[in-house]
Amino acid sequence: MKPKLLIAILILAYCVIPATAQTLRSPDGKFELNFKLSAAGEPTYNLSYKKRPVLNDSKMAFAIKDQPSFASHFTLVDSKTGTHDETWKPAWGEVSSIRDHYNELAVTLQQVSDKPGSSDSRKMTRRLVIRFRLFDDGLGFRYEFPVQDELKYFQLNEERTEFSLTGDHKAFWIPGCYDSQEFAYNTTKLSEIHAMKGKYVDLEADKKVFADNAVQTPLMLKSDDGLYINIHEAALTNYPAIYMMVDRDDFGLTTHLAPNAVGSAAFLQTPAKTPWRTVIVSDNAADILASKMILNLNEPTKIANTSWIKPQKFVGVWWEMHIGTGSWNYSDTNNVKIDEVDWKTLKPNGKHAATTANVKRYIDFAAANGIDGVLVEGWNVGWEDWYGNWKENVFDFVTPYPDFDVRELQRYAAAKKVKLIMHHETSASAANYERRIDEAFRFMKANGYDSVKTGYVGRIIPRGESHDGQTMVNHYSFVAETAAKYRIMIDSHESVRLTGLSRTYPNWLAAEAARGNEYNAWSVGNPPEHETILPFTRLMGGPMDYTPGIFEIKLNVYDPAKKEVVHTTLAKQLALYVTLYSPLQMAADLPQNYEKRMDAFQFIRDVAVDWDDTWIAEAEPGDYLTIARKAKGRLNWFIGAITDENSRVSTVPLDFLPADEKYAVTIYADAKDADWDKNPMAYTIESYIADSKTVLKLALAKGGGAAVSIRPATRTDLFRLKPYAP
Ligand code: NOJ
Ligand code: CA
């Protein structure tokens, strides 16, 4: 649906301000931004919140290939301020309408320098616009390079935007890596990151960790005196992702750009603009999660009619491969070069999961339980040769294995009113995918698919590029745009982390781009605090396909030798459907595991994936999180409460419910003796009558959680259920 302007854009006061020092305040007056040129003509800004400094004087500079320094000797040639107040409706989201309200300051700077290589001291003049937007939840700013003679087509070697923090804050961070965000979070002081220079090593194949003192964004910080600060970027297009270097002695951060294959970072042609640099600040952690600033800094949708874009739940031929009981491969042959053998001659390995019969089993389960879709991985030839070879043409995205009957499954799924979701693992060969994408999308549409999960496991082709560089950033947008032409929805794995682009491309429903639940299947896993940090980090940029809903927590049930465990209780897996926002939620476990616990699965059946409103009831990064959400267009509410490795009692007043109405409240909780490590699958389910005066007390086990489903009470409920009493 086309976003509707509820309040027209107001450009109140555009006026020229000649002074060199500029002050901008947020609409509510809590934030103050000061911009000035230093004595050396360096662009410099600082930021305060409720009169408390957030960022001390911070400089802004660029290194442009084969050009003089673009850091100082600027003069201010123009300055404009404005204000904007608009309310828009996202195609889907945590809330059904979003207010975009900010005050703006745009400064035009000019620098005159000696022209390199000219013997007669000729001068060159270059201009830069810095646009600041101050919202009630924080600051966004970007750089614009207007059309000009000395900057027409150029390469950026680096952007050096400083964020001069005021102290040795606590940071929730993952190390700098151009190819992956799939790390567990570290929680340390900034000084500890600083002291780590050259020491942090977490090299896994395919992950070029350059760690040193670099960390990724969204970076979540907390000051000793209780200020929460989130630093990220919005609208990352045609530019590399940023990292934060923690290499200054005074706790200042400086941006660093993902490099490209030719030793610079970005190729730009004027007019050009960078993504927005974002600083969201509050003295209340819940406000950080409630901020919609990153979405607001993105361009409105490019898709005129969004009615075909549907938030959805899905199951999939997926977890069985991750736990090792099934395979993506059709055959057991190792080191097969798919382009050198006739794959039809390969012998089936007996474990291939994407068979017609197995997929029908998932379709039956989805149909019986109101689940919209079924993802199928390992359906197409190439998996014998997909990993580690850095090969260009492994997958063609249109050739199924012989035991996967595309036509029959199309017929079967349609008859059961279930949508199949295609999987396009590209093995990071973006070049191959771009060449084949139209054929691949036409194949999808011809066979009844309108959603695709893409994947970029491995080293990027074009070789020398990385997952987070400009070339790949452009690739992900190209895929989203091309998919939109075919009315296809996207869930991207191993793509760059999100920056709010779903406002522009609402068919890009979710991404992984962080360490998902899959790590619990085959690695040391995700520590119990992991899901309390993700909303403050990765999810600040947009929805994550975390793949929650694992009920069989100890994986040695499949194989006594298997040591891996999911580091949560079962009840916490339910709570994640509310606390880890995504319009695309997988019920990731096997149908047979759900069938054993249909009472708990009822929550997954019921929970919504699109929302009218969201209340962050309690939040502390790394510790706990409680969120209540109202289902879009319905009178149902859902609550998720999670904790880290410590047990706790979550207190949730239901004062968001309309007064004087009675509700049936079903609580899926950890049993008294539950514990993620010792007794993860012990849960209780109880139903009560409640109203807006009720205050729920939810006891969360170590590594535990609670999920609550709320709906208007029927007469039978009023007769059958007791009033809630903690
Ligand atoms: C990694 C993805 O995150 C996972 O979901 C997928 O199953 C594998 N790659 C195979 O493509
Ligand atoms: Ca992954």
XYZ file of C-alpha atoms and ligand atoms in Angstrom:
738
model
C 0.000 0.000 0.000
C 1.295 3.408 -0.885
C 2.263 5.335 2.270
C -0.188 8.052 2.900
C 0.862 11.438 4.107
C -1.226 12.230 7.156
C 0.337 15.573 7.842
C 1.788 17.538 4.993
C 5.465 18.378 4.925
C 6.055 21.676 6.584
C 9.019 23.669 5.496
C 8.713 26.465 7.969
C 11.833 28.473 7.858
C 14.533 28.207 5.283
C 16.848 31.094 5.840
C 20.480 31.921 5.368
C 22.573 32.147 8.521
C 25.938 33.748 7.943
C 27.718 32.876 11.219
C 30.279 30.020 11.271
C 29.000 28.419 14.495
C 25.527 26.951 14.190
C 23.176 25.520 16.781
C 20.286 23.186 16.064
C 17.755 21.845 18.578
C 15.446 18.841 18.359
C 11.700 19.584 18.157
C 11.326 18.843 21.909
C 14.462 20.858 22.716
C 16.211 17.954 24.468
C 18.981 17.560 21.915
C 21.360 20.295 20.922
C 23.784 20.062 18.034
C 26.543 22.568 17.448
C 28.410 22.819 14.194
C 31.464 24.962 13.657
C 34.660 25.224 11.673
C 37.747 24.941 13.853
C 40.542 27.521 13.626
C 42.092 25.281 10.963
C 38.789 25.183 9.069
C 37.939 21.611 10.072
C 34.210 20.740 10.098
C 33.384 19.984 13.733
C 30.175 19.054 15.549
C 29.125 18.192 19.054
C 25.913 16.836 20.552
C 24.192 17.089 23.925
C 21.048 15.502 25.370
C 19.156 17.127 28.256
C 22.191 19.384 28.654
C 24.493 16.372 29.120
C 27.289 16.073 26.568
C 26.947 12.981 24.359
C 29.645 13.788 21.815
C 32.442 16.274 22.382
C 33.866 18.172 19.411
C 34.104 15.628 16.613
C 35.722 16.206 13.248
C 34.552 15.163 9.807
C 36.971 14.396 6.989
C 37.439 12.447 3.768
C 40.466 11.037 1.994
C 39.931 11.226 -1.767
C 42.192 9.240 -4.056
C 44.771 11.365 -5.917
C 43.400 14.570 -4.419
C 44.574 16.900 -1.618
C 43.345 16.392 1.917
C 39.622 17.075 2.328
C 39.716 17.625 6.071
C 40.497 21.280 6.805
C 40.709 24.789 5.370
C 37.001 24.881 4.722
C 34.955 28.057 4.733
C 31.230 28.205 5.280
C 29.469 29.498 2.180
C 25.859 28.722 2.991
C 23.695 27.510 5.813
C 20.025 26.614 5.805
C 17.668 25.424 8.502
C 14.258 23.838 8.193
C 11.724 21.706 9.960
C 9.699 18.714 8.846
C 6.670 16.981 10.361
C 4.993 14.137 8.538
C 3.307 10.911 9.554
C 3.593 7.916 7.237
C 2.334 4.352 7.211
C 4.830 1.537 6.651
C 3.717 -1.426 4.514
C 4.362 -3.532 7.636
C 6.078 -2.928 10.927
C 6.179 -2.737 14.690
C 3.737 0.175 14.575
C 1.175 1.110 11.947
C 2.104 4.759 11.653
C 5.366 6.627 12.135
C 5.967 10.293 12.840
C 8.944 11.785 11.002
C 9.618 14.995 12.889
C 12.926 16.805 12.840
C 14.745 20.109 12.590
C 17.391 20.351 9.928
C 20.595 22.261 9.365
C 22.451 22.029 6.049
C 25.838 23.715 5.800
C 27.657 24.187 2.514
C 31.430 24.239 2.905
C 34.050 25.197 0.387
C 37.724 24.385 0.289
C 40.299 25.960 -2.005
C 43.575 24.045 -2.272
C 46.581 23.703 -4.535
C 45.853 21.576 -7.530
C 48.084 18.510 -7.435
C 50.574 18.231 -10.266
C 50.202 21.841 -11.394
C 53.529 23.682 -11.553
C 51.941 27.154 -11.695
C 50.215 26.858 -8.294
C 46.767 26.597 -9.800
C 43.988 26.214 -7.283
C 41.130 23.773 -7.076
C 37.824 24.487 -5.382
C 35.696 21.715 -3.893
C 32.403 21.829 -2.026
C 30.734 19.626 0.534
C 27.273 19.847 2.111
C 26.708 18.406 5.581
C 23.038 17.860 6.378
C 22.076 17.387 10.033
C 18.635 16.221 11.171
C 17.828 16.395 14.839
C 14.866 14.284 15.971
C 13.426 13.837 19.462
C 15.270 10.490 19.576
C 18.617 11.459 18.145
C 20.803 12.808 15.383
C 21.218 11.821 11.751
C 23.670 13.501 9.394
C 25.034 12.816 5.978
C 27.486 14.291 3.500
C 26.486 15.440 0.053
C 28.904 16.096 -2.815
C 27.160 18.504 -5.201
C 27.969 18.521 -8.920
C 31.260 20.447 -9.357
C 34.233 20.618 -11.670
C 36.863 19.180 -9.349
C 34.677 16.372 -8.040
C 32.957 14.694 -10.924
C 33.845 11.055 -10.764
C 36.147 10.141 -7.925
C 37.248 7.454 -5.537
C 36.976 7.759 -1.791
C 39.770 6.101 0.097
C 38.290 6.759 3.508
C 35.668 8.620 5.495
C 36.825 9.856 8.878
C 33.791 10.906 10.827
C 34.520 11.155 14.518
C 32.192 10.343 17.393
C 34.058 11.808 20.368
C 32.385 10.020 23.243
C 32.643 11.601 26.646
C 33.900 8.645 28.676
C 34.955 5.027 28.829
C 31.479 3.676 28.091
C 30.375 0.078 28.234
C 30.114 -1.267 24.679
C 28.200 -4.216 23.223
C 30.321 -5.071 20.220
C 31.412 -7.536 17.595
C 34.803 -7.266 15.888
C 35.383 -5.540 12.598
C 34.988 -7.936 9.689
C 34.188 -7.058 6.086
C 32.423 -10.341 5.457
C 30.357 -11.328 8.436
C 28.409 -10.163 11.435
C 27.947 -13.720 12.717
C 29.690 -13.253 16.051
C 28.613 -13.462 19.668
C 28.689 -10.041 21.335
C 31.421 -8.869 23.667
C 30.533 -6.541 26.524
C 33.536 -4.477 27.597
C 34.638 -0.948 28.255
C 35.807 0.993 25.215
C 39.263 1.089 26.764
C 39.405 -2.711 26.604
C 38.705 -2.634 22.868
C 41.385 0.025 22.554
C 43.864 -2.160 24.434
C 43.137 -5.061 22.104
C 44.902 -3.596 19.116
C 46.249 -6.406 16.991
C 45.253 -9.026 19.540
C 41.705 -9.945 18.698
C 41.726 -13.033 16.556
C 38.542 -14.813 15.586
C 39.395 -15.922 12.131
C 37.013 -18.394 10.654
C 37.177 -19.415 7.026
C 35.580 -16.724 4.865
C 35.606 -14.079 7.563
C 38.250 -11.463 7.024
C 38.347 -10.208 10.583
C 40.450 -7.095 10.653
C 39.488 -6.581 14.276
C 42.433 -4.612 15.614
C 40.460 -1.825 17.193
C 37.514 -1.899 14.848
C 33.972 -2.815 15.824
C 30.801 -3.085 13.796
C 27.628 -1.071 13.907
C 24.945 -0.870 15.183
C 27.157 -0.244 18.205
C 25.342 -0.068 21.543
C 26.958 1.965 24.331
C 26.067 2.807 27.900
C 27.784 5.536 29.891
C 28.577 5.160 33.587
C 25.911 7.716 34.359
C 23.207 5.836 32.482
C 23.051 7.319 28.995
C 22.266 4.806 26.263
C 23.840 5.630 22.906
C 23.379 3.720 19.680
C 25.582 4.464 16.650
C 24.752 3.113 13.201
C 23.859 4.292 9.721
C 20.676 4.687 7.683
C 19.985 4.256 3.967
C 23.183 2.461 3.017
C 23.134 2.578 -0.778
C 25.959 2.916 -3.315
C 28.536 3.175 -0.530
C 30.451 0.753 1.706
C 29.366 -0.128 5.234
C 31.059 1.761 8.076
C 32.956 0.371 11.041
C 34.083 2.226 14.132
C 37.778 2.404 14.902
C 38.385 2.546 18.659
C 41.945 3.748 18.307
C 42.010 7.082 20.119
C 43.152 7.475 23.699
C 40.186 9.686 24.560
C 37.433 7.120 23.759
C 36.706 8.767 20.423
C 35.474 6.600 17.575
C 36.357 7.193 13.927
C 34.639 5.667 10.918
C 36.373 3.275 8.578
C 34.911 2.114 5.254
C 34.884 -1.431 3.899
C 37.519 -1.367 1.145
C 37.010 -2.523 -2.435
C 39.054 -4.804 -4.673
C 41.196 -1.987 -6.064
C 42.386 -0.513 -2.790
C 39.954 2.349 -2.361
C 36.523 2.246 -0.732
C 33.912 3.898 -2.941
C 33.515 5.111 -6.514
C 31.263 8.161 -6.525
C 29.875 10.424 -9.213
C 28.432 13.785 -8.263
C 25.800 14.520 -7.195
C 26.551 11.913 -4.540
C 25.585 11.414 -0.937
C 26.716 9.172 1.876
C 24.342 7.170 4.047
C 23.145 8.927 7.202
C 25.297 8.521 10.274
C 22.949 7.940 13.220
C 23.269 8.590 16.946
C 20.199 7.556 18.959
C 20.333 8.610 22.610
C 18.205 8.286 25.744
C 18.476 7.854 29.485
C 15.952 5.013 29.118
C 17.008 1.878 27.220
C 13.429 1.285 26.029
C 13.521 4.524 24.002
C 16.429 3.195 21.951
C 14.315 0.230 20.856
C 11.275 2.406 20.208
C 13.183 4.800 17.950
C 12.037 4.948 14.337
C 14.726 7.460 13.350
C 16.614 5.052 11.085
C 13.455 4.284 9.095
C 12.642 7.984 8.931
C 16.028 8.731 7.395
C 15.328 6.348 4.527
C 13.567 7.308 1.303
C 9.833 6.534 0.978
C 8.877 3.347 -0.805
C 9.805 2.913 -4.454
C 7.051 0.317 -4.808
C 3.751 1.957 -5.741
C 1.467 -0.949 -4.847
C 2.607 -2.940 -1.832
C -0.557 -5.030 -1.387
C 1.290 -8.177 -2.539
C 3.873 -7.851 0.241
C 2.802 -10.078 3.119
C 4.362 -10.593 6.532
C 4.345 -14.322 7.120
C 5.217 -17.315 9.263
C 6.929 -20.300 7.723
C 8.343 -23.711 8.450
C 11.080 -25.269 6.402
C 13.224 -28.105 5.229
C 16.099 -26.530 7.072
C 16.806 -27.423 10.746
C 17.235 -31.070 9.815
C 20.260 -30.082 7.718
C 21.718 -27.916 10.462
C 21.441 -30.676 13.062
C 22.830 -33.158 10.544
C 19.924 -35.577 10.143
C 19.326 -34.363 6.595
C 21.525 -32.939 3.866
C 21.399 -30.225 1.228
C 23.418 -32.567 -1.025
C 21.655 -35.133 -3.125
C 24.688 -37.420 -3.266
C 27.478 -38.306 -0.868
C 30.179 -37.702 -3.373
C 32.853 -35.413 -2.069
C 34.881 -33.105 -4.205
C 32.567 -33.475 -7.120
C 33.030 -30.655 -9.556
C 29.497 -30.027 -10.600
C 30.524 -28.734 -14.008
C 32.699 -31.751 -14.726
C 30.328 -34.627 -13.968
C 26.822 -35.449 -14.999
C 24.990 -34.896 -11.724
C 22.326 -37.333 -12.871
C 24.868 -40.102 -12.462
C 25.425 -39.249 -8.791
C 24.021 -41.739 -6.330
C 21.515 -40.449 -3.763
C 22.963 -40.331 -0.253
C 19.760 -41.359 1.501
C 19.736 -38.158 3.591
C 18.656 -35.644 1.000
C 16.021 -33.520 2.751
C 14.439 -31.644 -0.161
C 12.532 -34.596 -1.531
C 9.004 -34.290 -2.834
C 7.710 -36.537 -0.053
C 9.488 -34.684 2.745
C 8.386 -31.276 1.453
C 4.787 -32.553 1.341
C 5.121 -33.448 5.003
C 6.016 -29.824 5.802
C 3.211 -28.547 3.574
C 0.743 -30.761 5.455
C 2.008 -29.448 8.776
C 1.833 -25.828 7.612
C -1.685 -26.297 6.233
C -2.894 -27.925 9.435
C -1.503 -25.124 11.585
C -2.195 -21.923 9.710
C 1.468 -21.426 8.791
C 1.768 -19.425 5.564
C 4.867 -20.828 3.943
C 7.381 -23.661 3.568
C 11.026 -22.910 2.837
C 12.927 -25.601 0.969
C 16.724 -25.626 0.929
C 18.844 -28.059 -1.056
C 16.314 -28.416 -3.892
C 18.653 -27.446 -6.724
C 21.824 -29.020 -8.067
C 25.182 -27.715 -6.950
C 25.414 -28.527 -3.255
C 28.084 -31.158 -3.824
C 30.396 -28.373 -4.946
C 29.124 -25.227 -3.320
C 31.426 -24.484 -0.426
C 35.023 -23.363 -0.203
C 35.978 -23.537 -3.877
C 35.384 -19.844 -4.640
C 33.786 -20.889 -7.916
C 31.828 -18.658 -10.189
C 29.015 -20.861 -11.538
C 28.008 -23.429 -8.937
C 24.245 -22.870 -8.911
C 21.931 -22.055 -11.804
C 18.800 -21.602 -9.601
C 16.565 -23.456 -12.071
C 17.677 -27.104 -12.050
C 16.080 -29.246 -9.342
C 17.563 -32.489 -8.059
C 15.801 -35.552 -9.526
C 13.896 -36.290 -6.304
C 12.341 -32.801 -6.087
C 9.269 -32.511 -8.306
C 8.683 -28.808 -8.814
C 5.370 -29.149 -10.670
C 3.868 -31.675 -8.282
C 4.843 -29.554 -5.269
C 3.355 -26.471 -6.884
C 0.089 -28.339 -7.318
C 0.172 -29.828 -3.812
C 1.028 -26.570 -2.039
C -1.612 -24.617 -3.954
C -4.259 -27.211 -3.114
C -3.375 -26.826 0.570
C -3.164 -23.011 0.313
C 0.457 -22.956 1.427
C 3.153 -20.873 -0.299
C 6.498 -22.468 -1.072
C 9.551 -20.294 -0.391
C 12.497 -20.701 -2.722
C 16.108 -20.769 -1.598
C 18.847 -19.163 -3.675
C 22.188 -19.933 -2.102
C 24.583 -17.965 -4.295
C 27.742 -19.303 -2.600
C 28.681 -15.596 -2.599
C 28.970 -15.504 -6.385
C 26.976 -12.335 -6.816
C 28.284 -12.108 -10.367
C 26.653 -15.438 -11.221
C 23.418 -14.478 -9.482
C 23.133 -11.174 -11.315
C 23.603 -12.900 -14.666
C 20.904 -15.446 -13.872
C 18.502 -13.461 -11.737
C 15.796 -12.787 -14.324
C 15.670 -16.414 -15.376
C 15.657 -17.472 -11.713
C 12.801 -15.122 -10.802
C 10.801 -16.124 -13.891
C 11.265 -19.763 -12.859
C 9.989 -18.918 -9.377
C 6.885 -17.156 -10.610
C 6.125 -19.913 -13.139
C 6.212 -22.428 -10.308
C 4.175 -20.546 -7.754
C 6.876 -19.012 -5.536
C 6.711 -15.379 -4.422
C 9.354 -15.306 -1.663
C 13.027 -16.145 -1.807
C 15.664 -16.626 0.838
C 19.000 -15.577 -0.622
C 22.366 -16.583 0.827
C 25.949 -15.431 0.409
C 28.080 -18.043 2.151
C 31.737 -17.863 1.157
C 34.154 -15.452 -0.444
C 32.587 -12.894 -2.699
C 32.774 -13.028 -6.474
C 33.655 -10.466 -7.993
C 36.858 -11.632 -6.286
C 38.488 -9.156 -3.970
C 35.162 -7.589 -3.016
C 33.628 -8.210 0.397
C 30.099 -8.684 1.722
C 30.058 -5.137 3.130
C 31.731 -3.232 0.293
C 30.079 -0.842 -2.151
C 29.793 -3.440 -4.928
C 27.849 -5.849 -2.722
C 25.795 -3.087 -1.102
C 24.671 -2.236 -4.635
C 24.060 -5.905 -5.356
C 21.623 -6.367 -2.442
C 19.644 -3.287 -3.532
C 19.684 -4.510 -7.137
C 18.262 -7.852 -6.012
C 15.535 -6.127 -3.969
C 14.646 -3.847 -6.885
C 14.643 -6.664 -9.422
C 12.583 -8.834 -7.082
C 10.031 -6.039 -6.727
C 9.513 -6.053 -10.503
C 8.528 -9.714 -10.217
C 6.535 -9.137 -7.006
C 8.969 -11.272 -5.039
C 9.757 -10.871 -1.326
C 13.333 -11.241 -0.054
C 14.929 -12.682 3.064
C 18.690 -12.221 2.682
C 21.269 -14.217 4.627
C 24.935 -13.226 4.908
C 24.087 -9.838 3.396
C 25.266 -6.529 4.841
C 23.432 -5.592 8.062
C 20.247 -3.597 7.531
C 19.986 0.193 7.614
C 16.226 0.787 7.364
C 16.015 0.207 3.606
C 12.748 -1.685 4.075
C 11.058 1.716 3.971
C 12.264 2.075 0.379
C 12.073 -1.621 -0.577
C 9.321 -3.105 1.620
C 9.666 -6.408 -0.289
C 13.057 -6.849 1.447
C 11.317 -8.232 4.507
C 14.229 -9.395 6.600
C 17.873 -10.312 6.661
C 20.008 -12.521 8.805
C 23.283 -10.537 8.934
C 23.994 -11.544 12.524
C 24.517 -14.714 14.483
C 21.254 -16.626 14.227
C 19.778 -19.604 16.033
C 21.542 -21.903 13.546
C 24.772 -21.445 15.543
C 23.152 -23.398 18.372
C 22.955 -26.387 16.009
C 26.631 -26.758 15.118
C 28.862 -24.501 17.201
C 29.450 -23.408 20.785
C 26.187 -21.607 20.172
C 24.767 -18.302 21.274
C 25.103 -17.429 24.958
C 21.841 -16.851 26.881
C 22.378 -13.072 26.769
C 22.626 -13.042 22.956
C 18.951 -12.357 22.266
C 18.880 -9.545 24.843
C 21.610 -7.731 22.878
C 20.432 -8.283 19.291
C 17.501 -5.813 19.507
C 19.954 -3.080 20.600
C 22.459 -3.895 17.883
C 21.627 -5.719 14.668
C 17.856 -5.141 14.852
C 18.265 -1.360 15.098
C 18.722 -1.480 11.321
C 15.762 -3.743 10.595
C 14.176 -7.173 11.016
C 16.257 -10.281 11.506
C 15.456 -13.794 10.327
C 16.713 -15.332 13.574
C 14.772 -18.595 13.056
C 13.344 -19.049 16.571
C 11.037 -21.784 17.826
C 13.369 -24.660 18.670
C 11.514 -26.999 21.049
C 13.954 -29.928 21.167
C 16.667 -28.065 23.048
C 19.331 -30.708 23.676
C 20.568 -31.923 20.344
C 21.942 -35.227 21.612
C 18.420 -36.604 21.103
C 19.412 -36.942 17.448
C 22.811 -38.450 18.093
C 24.254 -39.231 21.538
C 27.608 -37.862 20.380
C 26.109 -34.470 19.600
C 27.050 -31.972 22.317
C 25.344 -28.890 20.939
C 22.435 -27.343 22.824
C 20.182 -24.374 22.312
C 21.106 -21.900 25.063
C 17.562 -21.018 26.102
C 14.533 -22.617 27.642
C 11.649 -23.655 25.422
C 9.495 -20.832 26.791
C 12.175 -18.318 25.781
C 12.057 -19.654 22.213
C 8.359 -18.669 22.211
C 9.062 -15.225 23.655
C 11.506 -14.512 20.818
C 8.569 -14.239 18.369
C 7.717 -10.992 20.137
C 11.090 -9.698 21.315
C 12.996 -10.263 18.024
C 10.834 -8.305 15.611
C 10.479 -9.620 12.071
C 7.627 -9.644 9.540
C 9.012 -13.031 8.532
C 9.162 -15.551 11.342
C 10.227 -19.126 10.971
C 8.974 -21.923 13.173
C 12.364 -23.492 12.817
C 12.052 -26.889 14.512
C 10.926 -30.143 12.913
C 7.162 -30.807 12.569
C 7.520 -33.996 14.616
C 8.958 -31.983 17.517
C 6.047 -29.562 17.404
C 3.574 -32.420 17.188
C 4.833 -33.659 20.551
C 4.051 -30.289 22.170
C 1.067 -28.843 20.372
C -0.012 -27.017 23.534
C 3.135 -24.867 23.377
C 3.030 -24.673 19.572
C -0.355 -22.971 19.931
C 1.525 -19.750 20.756
C 3.404 -19.906 17.429
C 0.120 -20.577 15.632
C -1.466 -17.558 17.279
C 1.320 -14.975 17.375
C 1.069 -12.134 14.847
C 3.822 -11.011 12.459
C 2.505 -7.514 11.761
C 1.648 -4.948 14.387
C -0.399 -1.845 15.090
C 1.595 -0.867 18.124
C 4.524 -1.812 20.320
C 5.313 -1.094 23.984
C 8.764 -1.741 25.346
C 7.889 -2.587 28.944
C 11.380 -3.303 30.326
C 14.770 -3.260 28.656
C 18.433 -3.491 29.542
C 20.935 -4.560 26.863
C 22.642 -7.798 27.796
C 20.235 -8.471 30.664
C 16.518 -8.568 29.870
C 13.752 -7.361 27.616
C 9.957 -7.348 27.785
C 7.860 -6.193 24.845
C 4.089 -6.078 24.290
C 2.651 -5.694 20.804
C -0.848 -5.314 19.389
C -1.614 -7.455 16.326
C -2.383 -5.387 13.241
C -6.101 -4.850 12.751
C -7.025 -7.208 15.594
C -7.810 -6.882 19.287
C -5.094 -9.389 20.218
C -1.912 -8.555 22.104
C 1.218 -10.621 22.559
C 3.966 -10.237 25.129
C 7.480 -11.633 25.091
C 9.770 -11.437 28.118
C 13.327 -12.780 28.055
C 16.303 -12.816 30.357
C 20.002 -13.663 30.092
C 21.726 -16.343 32.201
C 20.117 -14.905 35.352
C 16.596 -15.701 36.475
C 14.308 -12.746 37.124
C 10.724 -11.685 37.584
C 9.336 -9.559 34.812
C 6.620 -7.119 35.883
C 4.213 -6.150 33.120
C 1.282 -3.812 33.790
C -1.415 -4.440 31.200
C -2.346 -0.763 31.217
C -1.995 -0.679 27.431
C -5.288 -2.617 27.201
C -8.449 -0.572 26.717
C -10.101 0.073 30.099
C -13.261 -1.787 31.132
C -12.758 -4.741 28.795
C -12.040 -8.281 29.946
C -9.373 -10.370 28.272
C -8.383 -14.033 28.243
C -4.665 -14.157 28.961
C -2.637 -17.315 28.277
C 0.828 -17.432 29.813
C 3.480 -19.786 28.432
C 6.111 -19.744 31.155
C 9.186 -21.548 32.400
C 8.246 -24.200 34.944
C 9.525 -23.560 38.492
C 12.493 -25.883 38.007
C 13.293 -24.790 34.447
C 16.845 -23.776 33.584
C 18.353 -23.377 30.105
C 21.169 -25.738 30.980
C 19.667 -28.231 33.388
C 15.995 -28.408 32.501
C 15.220 -26.321 29.428
C 12.020 -27.941 28.233
C 9.925 -27.594 31.406
C 7.088 -25.145 30.811
C 3.636 -24.341 32.106
C 0.630 -22.960 30.266
C -2.089 -21.195 32.244
C -5.032 -19.039 31.246
C -6.744 -16.309 33.249
C -9.089 -13.368 32.964
C -7.345 -9.999 33.111
C -7.945 -6.345 32.323
C -6.061 -3.070 32.044
C -5.505 -2.960 35.815
C -3.791 -6.348 35.895
C -0.057 -6.437 36.549
C 1.546 -9.672 35.334
C 4.470 -11.123 37.251
C 6.345 -13.467 34.964
C 9.010 -15.676 36.545
C 11.805 -16.252 34.039
C 14.268 -19.088 34.582
C 18.002 -18.761 33.953
C 18.212 -18.342 30.176
C 14.434 -18.316 30.191
C 11.460 -16.373 29.026
C 7.697 -16.095 28.932
C 5.227 -15.594 26.116
C 1.749 -14.248 26.671
C -1.196 -14.289 24.318
C -4.087 -11.906 25.061
C -7.494 -11.805 23.362
C -10.918 -10.394 24.220
C -12.624 -12.775 26.644
C -15.608 -14.763 25.398
C -18.557 -15.599 27.653
C -17.159 -19.098 28.013
C -13.779 -17.648 29.073
C -15.502 -15.515 31.715
C -17.275 -18.579 33.007
C -14.309 -20.964 32.761
C -11.229 -18.909 33.723
C -10.142 -17.489 37.068
C -9.098 -13.869 37.438
C -5.329 -13.482 37.249
C -3.525 -13.456 40.579
C 0.279 -13.572 40.639
C 23.643 -20.056 6.026
C 22.258 -19.571 6.291
O 22.218 -18.687 7.369
C 21.387 -20.773 6.538
O 20.087 -20.376 6.909
C 21.386 -21.643 5.319
O 20.654 -22.804 5.612
C 22.803 -22.022 4.915
N 23.640 -20.873 4.856
C 22.838 -22.707 3.579
O 22.561 -21.785 2.560
Ca 24.177 -17.441 8.221
